């Protein structure tokens, strides 16, 4: 065989390139009627098989190499390594049935987002409506919304989960995705959550003692991430790395939904409040997944992946789940955390923040930890202004400490109090259980017109106008960054008016943005 080092070679009709090593950035192109046989493509090099070109034997695609082949090229492509997304399949028509004749071997991976993938050129992830496997588990068929399909020959493909993502050009990537169910501790050992059946026994933990309880219900639900929402609301699963909590806890990476609770010092804490971006983080490589819940005779502390966590508590969302296997719903009334939880749900900052800090400090020593993103610059400046019912933007003519004064034209019936805005959970930390978008806290408001002063109190009433939050302060209310403030008819017959607002608290906010973000201290 030849060695192509940094060169470009073309195999024309009738030609055969056998046993070649494609290296040092070289490219081997096989035209219609040409053949590549037992070619090895090294990292940084390329194999391009045009329509009508043929593969024979086994082509080895090293991690970091690229190959683009047409659907009927035949042969075998071996994906070396477990993070190889170098193979692109061309010539797929989403309106007709296509069978890719090339067999793919070595398709594997160790974790979602860190695994092999196959790019489907010209196909968007959104085009794919369903997947199915052959009886022998070596073929997967992806169906398209235009009525077509593509069948891929991938050894043992049915044994792997998968993820559909997109490359930089928007092409769909069929990728290995391990979302195996958490391992639940039972009297006979740890078993996968999805295999638990009605009447099976699980170990539970209470007051320092373990006991056995029976499974009374199990269900499976499917989640699709809604990108564009804050991470904790978008639906990304939370990945807790092996050993992130303590040595051997969890004993493997743990994937749970953001609201799922972990057990610490006699209390349940939602995992979203412990996300540190390093050892505990939203796994954004997973955008569609199944998740499982198991209910015991009473709400319980159970062990999953070596971590103490909660069993399912039916607070009214049971209908979102499908019954799993032969497990049956036992019915019963909707329960509440206050009345029926095994232990208290704790979202108090005083309890959660030290726990968050401890786990964050530990994260640098955890294998596979991510480098947490740098903290965003914050500002206390609210950029406070008004927008009138006519759409005019009004800036303060005077500011005296916390008091802002604005000149308004005659006939103004309402204004909107507009400012930067942020969620406390974002700008302080996830250990703050306040995910409201907060603008400014407005106390007393006065409107002076022709020698008269009117008290504006709509924002302090129990039934508030749009854009105001409830607070613990009776003489103050927070905006959401864009709050309606009615002025009644006080300026109907007057040329001008002076509206004064006392701002009790503001910020911090994420700097360099007028968008909704998050806030710190001073929230009530």
Short mmCIF file of C-alpha atoms in Angstrom, two decimals:
data_model
loop_
_atom_site.label_atom_id
_atom_site.label_comp_id
_atom_site.label_asym_id
_atom_site.label_seq_id
_atom_site.Cartn_x
_atom_site.Cartn_y
_atom_site.Cartn_z
CA UNK A 1 0.00 0.00 0.00
CA UNK A 2 1.02 3.60 -0.54
CA UNK A 3 1.39 6.37 1.99
CA UNK A 4 -0.20 9.71 1.23
CA UNK A 5 1.56 12.39 3.28
CA UNK A 6 -0.05 15.81 2.91
CA UNK A 7 -0.95 15.04 -0.71
CA UNK A 8 -4.23 14.84 -2.60
CA UNK A 9 -4.93 11.67 -4.59
CA UNK A 10 -7.93 10.86 -6.76
CA UNK A 11 -8.96 7.30 -7.65
CA UNK A 12 -10.74 7.37 -11.03
CA UNK A 13 -13.16 4.90 -12.67
CA UNK A 14 -11.61 1.44 -12.63
CA UNK A 15 -8.80 2.40 -10.27
CA UNK A 16 -8.14 0.77 -6.88
CA UNK A 17 -6.23 2.19 -3.91
CA UNK A 18 -5.44 -0.67 -1.56
CA UNK A 19 -3.82 -0.61 1.89
CA UNK A 20 -3.04 3.09 1.75
CA UNK A 21 -2.13 5.21 4.79
CA UNK A 22 -3.65 8.70 4.50
CA UNK A 23 -1.63 10.91 6.80
CA UNK A 24 -0.33 14.43 7.52
CA UNK A 25 -3.46 16.19 6.28
CA UNK A 26 -3.69 14.27 2.98
CA UNK A 27 -6.99 13.66 1.18
CA UNK A 28 -7.98 10.56 -0.78
CA UNK A 29 -10.94 11.02 -3.13
CA UNK A 30 -12.64 8.03 -4.76
CA UNK A 31 -14.62 8.92 -7.88
CA UNK A 32 -17.49 6.93 -9.45
CA UNK A 33 -16.19 3.49 -10.41
CA UNK A 34 -13.10 3.78 -8.22
CA UNK A 35 -12.37 1.65 -5.15
CA UNK A 36 -10.71 2.16 -1.77
CA UNK A 37 -9.66 -1.07 -0.08
CA UNK A 38 -8.42 -1.40 3.53
CA UNK A 39 -7.43 2.26 3.81
CA UNK A 40 -6.35 3.81 7.13
CA UNK A 41 -7.09 7.52 7.60
CA UNK A 42 -5.05 9.17 10.33
CA UNK A 43 -6.07 12.15 12.46
CA UNK A 44 -6.22 15.36 10.43
CA UNK A 45 -6.60 13.55 7.09
CA UNK A 46 -9.66 12.88 4.90
CA UNK A 47 -11.34 10.18 2.83
CA UNK A 48 -13.97 11.29 0.32
CA UNK A 49 -16.02 8.64 -1.52
CA UNK A 50 -18.14 10.23 -4.26
CA UNK A 51 -21.44 8.84 -5.55
CA UNK A 52 -20.61 5.63 -7.41
CA UNK A 53 -17.35 5.12 -5.53
CA UNK A 54 -16.80 1.84 -3.70
CA UNK A 55 -15.37 0.80 -0.34
CA UNK A 56 -14.11 -2.75 0.14
CA UNK A 57 -12.48 -4.43 3.10
CA UNK A 58 -12.28 -2.31 6.27
CA UNK A 59 -11.45 1.39 6.25
CA UNK A 60 -10.02 2.50 9.61
CA UNK A 61 -10.99 6.02 10.62
CA UNK A 62 -8.78 7.19 13.46
CA UNK A 63 -10.07 9.65 16.04
CA UNK A 64 -9.69 13.10 14.47
CA UNK A 65 -9.84 11.83 10.89
CA UNK A 66 -12.69 12.68 8.52
CA UNK A 67 -14.54 10.59 5.97
CA UNK A 68 -17.49 11.53 3.78
CA UNK A 69 -19.07 8.63 1.92
CA UNK A 70 -22.24 8.18 -0.13
CA UNK A 71 -24.97 5.90 1.16
CA UNK A 72 -24.27 2.96 -1.20
CA UNK A 73 -20.48 2.87 -0.85
CA UNK A 74 -20.48 -0.54 0.88
CA UNK A 75 -17.55 -1.92 2.85
CA UNK A 76 -16.82 -1.41 6.54
CA UNK A 77 -15.75 1.73 8.41
CA UNK A 78 -14.12 1.17 11.80
CA UNK A 79 -14.41 4.17 14.14
CA UNK A 80 -11.36 4.09 16.39
CA UNK A 81 -11.57 5.71 19.80
CA UNK A 82 -14.74 6.57 21.69
CA UNK A 83 -15.14 10.25 20.73
CA UNK A 84 -15.02 9.88 16.96
CA UNK A 85 -17.55 11.95 15.02
CA UNK A 86 -15.55 11.91 11.79
CA UNK A 87 -17.92 9.89 9.56
CA UNK A 88 -20.38 11.82 7.38
CA UNK A 89 -23.01 9.99 5.31
CA UNK A 90 -24.06 11.72 2.09
CA UNK A 91 -26.88 11.17 -0.40
CA UNK A 92 -29.75 10.74 2.09
CA UNK A 93 -33.18 11.78 0.77
CA UNK A 94 -35.64 12.62 3.56
CA UNK A 95 -38.59 11.89 1.25
CA UNK A 96 -37.62 8.32 0.34
CA UNK A 97 -36.20 5.19 1.97
CA UNK A 98 -32.39 4.98 2.01
CA UNK A 99 -30.29 2.08 3.24
CA UNK A 100 -26.67 2.84 4.01
CA UNK A 101 -24.74 -0.21 2.78
CA UNK A 102 -21.57 0.57 4.74
CA UNK A 103 -21.21 -1.33 8.01
CA UNK A 104 -19.97 0.76 10.94
CA UNK A 105 -17.92 -0.90 13.67
CA UNK A 106 -16.38 0.53 16.84
CA UNK A 107 -19.40 2.75 17.52
CA UNK A 108 -19.29 3.36 21.27
CA UNK A 109 -18.72 5.93 23.97
CA UNK A 110 -18.30 6.41 27.68
CA UNK A 111 -20.80 9.18 28.37
CA UNK A 112 -23.34 11.43 26.72
CA UNK A 113 -21.59 14.17 24.75
CA UNK A 114 -18.31 12.24 24.99
CA UNK A 115 -18.87 9.50 22.45
CA UNK A 116 -18.86 8.47 18.78
CA UNK A 117 -21.27 10.09 16.36
CA UNK A 118 -22.31 9.84 12.70
CA UNK A 119 -23.22 12.98 10.74
CA UNK A 120 -26.18 12.76 8.34
CA UNK A 121 -25.47 15.35 5.66
CA UNK A 122 -28.49 17.41 4.59
CA UNK A 123 -30.66 16.05 7.41
CA UNK A 124 -31.76 18.22 10.34
CA UNK A 125 -32.32 16.74 13.79
CA UNK A 126 -35.86 18.14 13.63
CA UNK A 127 -36.49 16.08 10.45
CA UNK A 128 -36.25 12.84 12.46
CA UNK A 129 -39.54 11.71 13.97
CA UNK A 130 -38.76 8.23 15.31
CA UNK A 131 -36.19 5.45 15.52
CA UNK A 132 -36.48 1.66 15.46
CA UNK A 133 -34.08 -1.27 15.65
CA UNK A 134 -33.85 -4.53 13.73
CA UNK A 135 -34.44 -7.85 15.49
CA UNK A 136 -30.71 -8.63 15.55
CA UNK A 137 -29.90 -5.20 17.02
CA UNK A 138 -27.40 -4.28 14.28
CA UNK A 139 -29.55 -1.85 12.28
CA UNK A 140 -31.28 1.38 13.29
CA UNK A 141 -33.89 3.09 11.11
CA UNK A 142 -34.51 6.82 11.47
CA UNK A 143 -37.87 7.97 10.07
CA UNK A 144 -38.32 11.47 8.65
CA UNK A 145 -41.29 13.80 8.79
CA UNK A 146 -41.31 13.96 4.96
CA UNK A 147 -42.14 10.24 4.84
CA UNK A 148 -38.67 8.91 4.08
CA UNK A 149 -36.20 7.04 6.25
CA UNK A 150 -32.57 5.99 6.50
CA UNK A 151 -31.34 2.65 7.81
CA UNK A 152 -27.83 2.51 9.28
CA UNK A 153 -25.82 -0.70 9.73
CA UNK A 154 -24.03 -0.24 13.07
CA UNK A 155 -22.80 -3.26 15.01
CA UNK A 156 -24.78 -3.76 18.26
CA UNK A 157 -26.47 -0.37 17.84
CA UNK A 158 -29.52 -1.38 19.90
CA UNK A 159 -27.36 -1.86 22.99
CA UNK A 160 -26.50 1.84 23.06
CA UNK A 161 -28.71 4.75 23.84
CA UNK A 162 -28.51 7.60 21.37
CA UNK A 163 -28.71 11.36 21.20
CA UNK A 164 -29.66 13.46 18.18
CA UNK A 165 -27.66 16.66 18.05
CA UNK A 166 -26.47 19.06 15.33
CA UNK A 167 -23.07 19.92 13.95
CA UNK A 168 -21.87 23.45 13.12
CA UNK A 169 -23.64 23.30 9.74
CA UNK A 170 -26.93 22.16 11.21
CA UNK A 171 -26.63 18.56 10.05
CA UNK A 172 -28.06 15.88 12.34
CA UNK A 173 -25.57 13.84 14.37
CA UNK A 174 -26.60 10.37 15.55
CA UNK A 175 -24.55 9.97 18.72
CA UNK A 176 -24.05 7.42 21.46
CA UNK A 177 -25.83 8.52 24.64
CA UNK A 178 -25.74 6.60 27.90
CA UNK A 179 -28.79 7.41 29.97
CA UNK A 180 -28.93 4.13 31.80
CA UNK A 181 -31.29 4.17 34.75
CA UNK A 182 -29.94 4.84 38.19
CA UNK A 183 -29.05 1.79 40.24
CA UNK A 184 -31.48 1.44 43.15
CA UNK A 185 -30.40 -0.43 46.30
CA UNK A 186 -32.51 -3.48 47.16
CA UNK A 187 -32.06 -6.27 49.71
CA UNK A 188 -30.51 -8.39 46.94
CA UNK A 189 -28.19 -5.69 45.57
CA UNK A 190 -28.38 -2.69 43.25
CA UNK A 191 -30.76 -2.98 40.29
CA UNK A 192 -31.59 -0.60 37.42
CA UNK A 193 -34.59 1.58 38.22
CA UNK A 194 -36.35 0.69 34.97
CA UNK A 195 -36.43 -3.00 35.92
CA UNK A 196 -38.27 -2.54 39.21
CA UNK A 197 -41.71 -4.11 39.34
CA UNK A 198 -44.78 -3.87 41.53
CA UNK A 199 -44.07 -5.62 44.82
CA UNK A 200 -40.29 -5.52 44.49
CA UNK A 201 -38.50 -4.52 47.67
CA UNK A 202 -36.09 -1.60 48.04
CA UNK A 203 -33.96 -0.53 50.97
CA UNK A 204 -34.99 2.69 52.66
CA UNK A 205 -33.25 4.81 55.27
CA UNK A 206 -34.72 6.60 58.29
CA UNK A 207 -33.33 7.81 61.62
CA UNK A 208 -30.01 6.10 61.00
CA UNK A 209 -31.67 2.75 60.33
CA UNK A 210 -32.33 0.90 57.10
CA UNK A 211 -35.58 -0.93 56.41
CA UNK A 212 -37.33 -2.61 53.50
CA UNK A 213 -40.35 -1.21 51.68
CA UNK A 214 -42.24 -2.45 48.67
CA UNK A 215 -42.60 -0.67 45.33
CA UNK A 216 -46.21 0.42 44.84
CA UNK A 217 -45.83 2.33 41.55
CA UNK A 218 -43.24 3.09 38.90
CA UNK A 219 -43.50 5.26 35.84
CA UNK A 220 -41.50 6.61 32.96
CA UNK A 221 -41.75 10.06 31.41
CA UNK A 222 -39.99 11.67 28.46
CA UNK A 223 -38.36 15.08 28.63
CA UNK A 224 -37.50 17.35 25.72
CA UNK A 225 -35.25 20.27 26.57
CA UNK A 226 -36.70 23.71 25.83
CA UNK A 227 -33.58 25.61 24.86
CA UNK A 228 -33.76 29.34 25.51
CA UNK A 229 -35.11 29.02 29.03
CA UNK A 230 -32.77 29.27 32.04
CA UNK A 231 -30.84 26.02 32.48
CA UNK A 232 -32.77 24.98 35.59
CA UNK A 233 -36.10 25.42 33.79
CA UNK A 234 -35.10 24.20 30.32
CA UNK A 235 -35.15 20.54 31.34
CA UNK A 236 -31.49 19.59 31.03
CA UNK A 237 -30.64 16.67 33.32
CA UNK A 238 -28.12 17.29 36.08
CA UNK A 239 -24.97 15.16 35.96
CA UNK A 240 -23.36 14.46 39.33
CA UNK A 241 -19.89 13.13 38.69
CA UNK A 242 -18.61 10.01 40.41
CA UNK A 243 -17.27 10.93 43.90
CA UNK A 244 -18.69 14.49 43.67
CA UNK A 245 -20.47 14.24 47.03
CA UNK A 246 -17.93 12.09 48.89
CA UNK A 247 -15.51 9.29 48.11
CA UNK A 248 -17.64 6.64 46.40
CA UNK A 249 -20.75 8.86 46.44
CA UNK A 250 -22.12 8.50 43.90
CA UNK A 251 -20.18 5.43 42.82
CA UNK A 252 -20.79 6.30 39.14
CA UNK A 253 -21.99 9.39 37.32
CA UNK A 254 -25.57 10.09 38.36
CA UNK A 255 -28.15 11.69 36.05
CA UNK A 256 -31.29 13.17 37.61
CA UNK A 257 -33.78 15.91 36.84
CA UNK A 258 -33.11 19.33 38.32
CA UNK A 259 -35.93 19.20 40.89
CA UNK A 260 -34.98 15.75 42.19
CA UNK A 261 -33.86 15.89 45.81
CA UNK A 262 -30.74 14.55 47.49
CA UNK A 263 -30.56 13.74 51.19
CA UNK A 264 -28.16 15.66 53.46
CA UNK A 265 -28.13 15.87 57.26
CA UNK A 266 -31.74 14.83 57.64
CA UNK A 267 -33.13 17.06 54.89
CA UNK A 268 -33.99 16.86 51.19
CA UNK A 269 -32.33 19.47 48.93
CA UNK A 270 -33.25 19.92 45.22
CA UNK A 271 -30.14 19.16 43.17
CA UNK A 272 -30.59 22.38 41.13
CA UNK A 273 -29.48 24.31 44.23
CA UNK A 274 -26.13 22.46 44.26
CA UNK A 275 -25.15 22.89 40.60
CA UNK A 276 -21.60 24.29 40.57
CA UNK A 277 -20.76 23.90 36.89
CA UNK A 278 -17.80 21.67 37.67
CA UNK A 279 -18.61 18.40 39.46
CA UNK A 280 -22.39 18.96 39.39
CA UNK A 281 -23.64 20.48 36.16
CA UNK A 282 -26.42 20.59 33.57
CA UNK A 283 -25.52 18.06 30.88
CA UNK A 284 -26.38 20.06 27.77
CA UNK A 285 -25.37 17.23 25.46
CA UNK A 286 -28.65 15.54 26.43
CA UNK A 287 -31.72 17.24 24.97
CA UNK A 288 -34.22 14.38 24.91
CA UNK A 289 -34.40 11.55 27.43
CA UNK A 290 -36.57 9.20 29.47
CA UNK A 291 -36.58 9.38 33.25
CA UNK A 292 -38.05 7.10 35.86
CA UNK A 293 -39.72 7.40 39.23
CA UNK A 294 -40.37 4.73 41.83
CA UNK A 295 -42.95 5.06 44.61
CA UNK A 296 -42.76 3.09 47.86
CA UNK A 297 -45.48 2.41 50.42
CA UNK A 298 -44.52 5.65 52.10
CA UNK A 299 -42.31 8.45 50.82
CA UNK A 300 -38.78 7.23 51.53
CA UNK A 301 -35.10 7.98 51.51
CA UNK A 302 -33.65 5.45 49.08
CA UNK A 303 -30.18 4.87 47.66
CA UNK A 304 -29.46 5.46 43.97
CA UNK A 305 -25.96 5.06 42.53
CA UNK A 306 -24.71 5.03 46.14
CA UNK A 307 -26.33 8.40 46.92
CA UNK A 308 -29.17 8.92 49.38
CA UNK A 309 -32.07 10.46 47.52
CA UNK A 310 -35.87 10.43 47.46
CA UNK A 311 -38.48 8.04 46.23
CA UNK A 312 -41.39 9.48 44.23
CA UNK A 313 -43.92 11.67 46.01
CA UNK A 314 -47.14 12.12 44.05
CA UNK A 315 -47.85 15.85 44.32
CA UNK A 316 -50.20 15.75 41.35
CA UNK A 317 -47.98 15.01 38.35
CA UNK A 318 -48.43 11.23 38.19
CA UNK A 319 -50.39 11.50 34.94
CA UNK A 320 -47.27 12.79 33.18
CA UNK A 321 -45.78 9.30 33.53
CA UNK A 322 -46.41 6.08 31.67
CA UNK A 323 -46.67 2.87 33.65
CA UNK A 324 -43.42 0.96 33.50
CA UNK A 325 -43.59 -2.77 32.79
CA UNK A 326 -46.14 -4.62 34.90
CA UNK A 327 -46.18 -1.99 37.62
CA UNK A 328 -49.64 -0.65 38.30
CA UNK A 329 -50.84 2.63 39.71
CA UNK A 330 -52.28 2.26 43.20
CA UNK A 331 -54.32 5.46 42.99
CA UNK A 332 -54.76 7.40 46.17
CA UNK A 333 -54.96 11.08 47.00
CA UNK A 334 -52.49 13.70 45.87
CA UNK A 335 -49.85 14.24 48.53
CA UNK A 336 -47.87 17.24 49.72
CA UNK A 337 -44.34 17.87 50.94
CA UNK A 338 -45.68 19.41 54.12
CA UNK A 339 -47.88 16.47 55.06
CA UNK A 340 -46.36 13.38 53.48
CA UNK A 341 -42.61 13.81 52.89
CA UNK A 342 -40.24 11.34 54.55
CA UNK A 343 -38.09 14.25 55.74
CA UNK A 344 -38.32 18.02 55.39
CA UNK A 345 -37.66 19.71 52.07
CA UNK A 346 -35.08 22.39 52.79
CA UNK A 347 -34.38 25.31 50.45
CA UNK A 348 -33.13 27.72 53.13
CA UNK A 349 -29.99 29.53 52.04
CA UNK A 350 -28.48 29.19 55.52
CA UNK A 351 -28.56 25.40 55.15
CA UNK A 352 -27.91 24.99 51.43
CA UNK A 353 -25.13 27.52 50.82
CA UNK A 354 -22.53 25.88 53.11
CA UNK A 355 -23.33 22.56 51.43
CA UNK A 356 -22.93 24.15 47.99
CA UNK A 357 -19.59 25.71 48.99
CA UNK A 358 -18.29 22.42 50.38
CA UNK A 359 -19.12 20.50 47.19
CA UNK A 360 -17.78 23.30 44.96
CA UNK A 361 -14.48 23.34 46.90
CA UNK A 362 -14.25 19.58 46.44
CA UNK A 363 -14.93 19.68 42.69
CA UNK A 364 -11.38 20.48 41.52
CA UNK A 365 -10.23 17.06 42.72
CA UNK A 366 -12.98 15.12 40.94
CA UNK A 367 -11.98 13.19 37.82
CA UNK A 368 -13.66 14.59 34.73
CA UNK A 369 -14.73 17.84 36.38
CA UNK A 370 -15.44 20.79 34.14
CA UNK A 371 -13.78 24.17 34.46
CA UNK A 372 -16.61 26.31 35.80
CA UNK A 373 -17.41 29.36 33.71
CA UNK A 374 -16.01 32.66 34.99
CA UNK A 375 -18.46 34.65 37.06
CA UNK A 376 -20.30 37.28 35.07
CA UNK A 377 -19.62 40.90 35.88
CA UNK A 378 -22.36 42.41 38.02
CA UNK A 379 -23.65 45.91 38.48
CA UNK A 380 -25.90 47.65 40.98
CA UNK A 381 -27.02 50.24 38.40
CA UNK A 382 -30.67 49.52 37.51
CA UNK A 383 -30.87 51.76 34.39
CA UNK A 384 -34.25 52.86 35.72
CA UNK A 385 -36.57 54.70 33.33
CA UNK A 386 -40.23 54.99 32.45
CA UNK A 387 -42.11 54.17 29.26
CA UNK A 388 -45.39 56.07 28.89
CA UNK A 389 -48.69 54.87 27.42
CA UNK A 390 -47.66 56.73 24.22
CA UNK A 391 -44.39 54.76 24.04
CA UNK A 392 -42.16 57.66 25.05
CA UNK A 393 -39.03 56.80 27.07
CA UNK A 394 -38.65 59.10 30.07
CA UNK A 395 -35.40 59.42 32.02
CA UNK A 396 -35.17 60.87 35.51
CA UNK A 397 -34.75 64.62 35.69
CA UNK A 398 -33.49 64.32 39.22
CA UNK A 399 -32.12 61.64 41.51
CA UNK A 400 -31.66 62.21 45.20
CA UNK A 401 -30.32 59.04 46.81
CA UNK A 402 -33.03 56.42 46.41
CA UNK A 403 -35.56 58.88 45.05
CA UNK A 404 -36.03 59.26 41.28
CA UNK A 405 -38.15 62.05 39.75
CA UNK A 406 -39.59 62.03 36.22
CA UNK A 407 -41.43 64.74 34.25
CA UNK A 408 -44.58 63.49 32.52
CA UNK A 409 -46.72 65.12 29.85
CA UNK A 410 -50.40 65.94 30.23
CA UNK A 411 -52.76 63.09 29.45
CA UNK A 412 -50.41 60.31 30.59
CA UNK A 413 -52.67 57.61 32.02
CA UNK A 414 -50.02 55.04 32.92
CA UNK A 415 -46.32 54.37 32.77
CA UNK A 416 -44.23 51.24 32.80
CA UNK A 417 -41.40 51.10 35.34
CA UNK A 418 -38.54 49.62 33.32
CA UNK A 419 -35.09 48.58 34.53
CA UNK A 420 -32.46 45.90 34.35
CA UNK A 421 -33.70 42.66 35.88
CA UNK A 422 -32.18 39.47 37.24
CA UNK A 423 -32.99 36.25 39.04
CA UNK A 424 -31.46 35.96 42.53
CA UNK A 425 -30.60 32.32 41.81
CA UNK A 426 -28.39 33.48 38.93
CA UNK A 427 -26.56 36.48 40.32
CA UNK A 428 -26.11 35.27 43.87
CA UNK A 429 -26.02 31.53 43.35
CA UNK A 430 -28.29 28.51 42.83
CA UNK A 431 -28.36 28.06 46.63
CA UNK A 432 -30.81 30.97 46.70
CA UNK A 433 -34.27 29.56 46.09
CA UNK A 434 -35.64 32.60 44.29
CA UNK A 435 -36.01 32.24 40.56
CA UNK A 436 -38.25 35.25 40.03
CA UNK A 437 -37.00 37.89 37.64
CA UNK A 438 -36.49 40.97 39.82
CA UNK A 439 -36.14 44.57 38.68
CA UNK A 440 -36.37 47.21 41.41
CA UNK A 441 -38.21 47.38 44.74
CA UNK A 442 -40.53 50.38 44.65
CA UNK A 443 -41.76 51.91 47.91
CA UNK A 444 -43.78 55.17 47.94
CA UNK A 445 -44.80 56.81 44.66
CA UNK A 446 -46.07 60.41 44.44
CA UNK A 447 -47.42 62.41 41.52
CA UNK A 448 -47.27 66.22 41.84
CA UNK A 449 -49.40 68.27 39.45
CA UNK A 450 -50.50 71.93 39.78
CA UNK A 451 -49.72 72.15 43.44
CA UNK A 452 -51.43 68.88 44.33
CA UNK A 453 -49.71 65.68 45.37
CA UNK A 454 -51.32 62.31 44.71
CA UNK A 455 -50.24 59.08 46.34
CA UNK A 456 -49.96 56.25 43.77
CA UNK A 457 -50.52 52.94 45.57
CA UNK A 458 -51.66 50.46 42.90
CA UNK A 459 -48.42 48.49 43.26
CA UNK A 460 -48.99 48.09 47.02
CA UNK A 461 -52.48 46.64 46.75
CA UNK A 462 -53.11 42.92 47.12
CA UNK A 463 -54.37 42.73 43.53
CA UNK A 464 -51.36 44.24 41.79
CA UNK A 465 -51.06 45.45 38.18
CA UNK A 466 -49.12 43.34 35.68
CA UNK A 467 -45.38 43.09 36.30
CA UNK A 468 -45.29 43.33 40.12
CA UNK A 469 -44.20 40.62 42.57
CA UNK A 470 -45.54 39.96 46.04
CA UNK A 471 -43.03 40.63 48.84
CA UNK A 472 -42.90 40.46 52.60
CA UNK A 473 -42.83 44.25 52.72
CA UNK A 474 -46.26 45.88 53.02
CA UNK A 475 -44.94 49.28 51.89
CA UNK A 476 -42.89 48.07 48.94
CA UNK A 477 -43.13 45.79 45.89
CA UNK A 478 -40.62 44.44 43.37
CA UNK A 479 -41.04 44.87 39.63
CA UNK A 480 -40.11 42.15 37.15
CA UNK A 481 -38.16 44.74 35.16
CA UNK A 482 -41.18 46.01 33.23
CA UNK A 483 -44.14 46.78 35.49
CA UNK A 484 -47.37 48.66 34.79
CA UNK A 485 -48.11 51.64 37.05
CA UNK A 486 -51.57 53.26 36.52
CA UNK A 487 -51.80 57.02 37.18
CA UNK A 488 -55.61 57.16 37.04
CA UNK A 489 -56.81 60.54 35.68
CA UNK A 490 -54.46 62.77 37.65
CA UNK A 491 -52.76 64.22 34.55
CA UNK A 492 -55.78 64.50 32.29
CA UNK A 493 -56.33 68.23 32.84
CA UNK A 494 -52.77 69.29 33.58
CA UNK A 495 -49.91 70.17 31.28
CA UNK A 496 -47.17 68.44 33.23
CA UNK A 497 -46.62 66.32 36.30
CA UNK A 498 -43.66 65.20 38.41
CA UNK A 499 -43.68 61.51 39.30
CA UNK A 500 -41.36 60.53 42.14
CA UNK A 501 -40.46 56.94 43.06
CA UNK A 502 -38.53 55.75 46.10
CA UNK A 503 -36.45 52.68 45.24
CA UNK A 504 -35.96 50.57 48.34
CA UNK A 505 -33.56 48.08 46.71
CA UNK A 506 -32.06 47.30 43.31
CA UNK A 507 -29.68 44.70 41.92
CA UNK A 508 -27.25 43.34 41.52
CA UNK A 509 -27.72 42.63 37.84
CA UNK A 510 -25.61 41.08 35.13
CA UNK A 511 -23.63 43.96 33.64
CA UNK A 512 -23.86 44.98 29.99
CA UNK A 513 -27.35 43.69 29.51
CA UNK A 514 -30.83 45.11 29.74
CA UNK A 515 -32.29 41.62 29.71
CA UNK A 516 -33.82 39.80 32.63
CA UNK A 517 -31.05 38.28 34.75
CA UNK A 518 -30.75 37.73 38.55
CA UNK A 519 -30.48 39.48 41.95
CA UNK A 520 -28.75 39.36 45.31
CA UNK A 521 -29.39 40.72 48.75
CA UNK A 522 -32.30 42.89 49.66
CA UNK A 523 -34.95 40.56 48.22
CA UNK A 524 -37.87 40.06 50.50
#
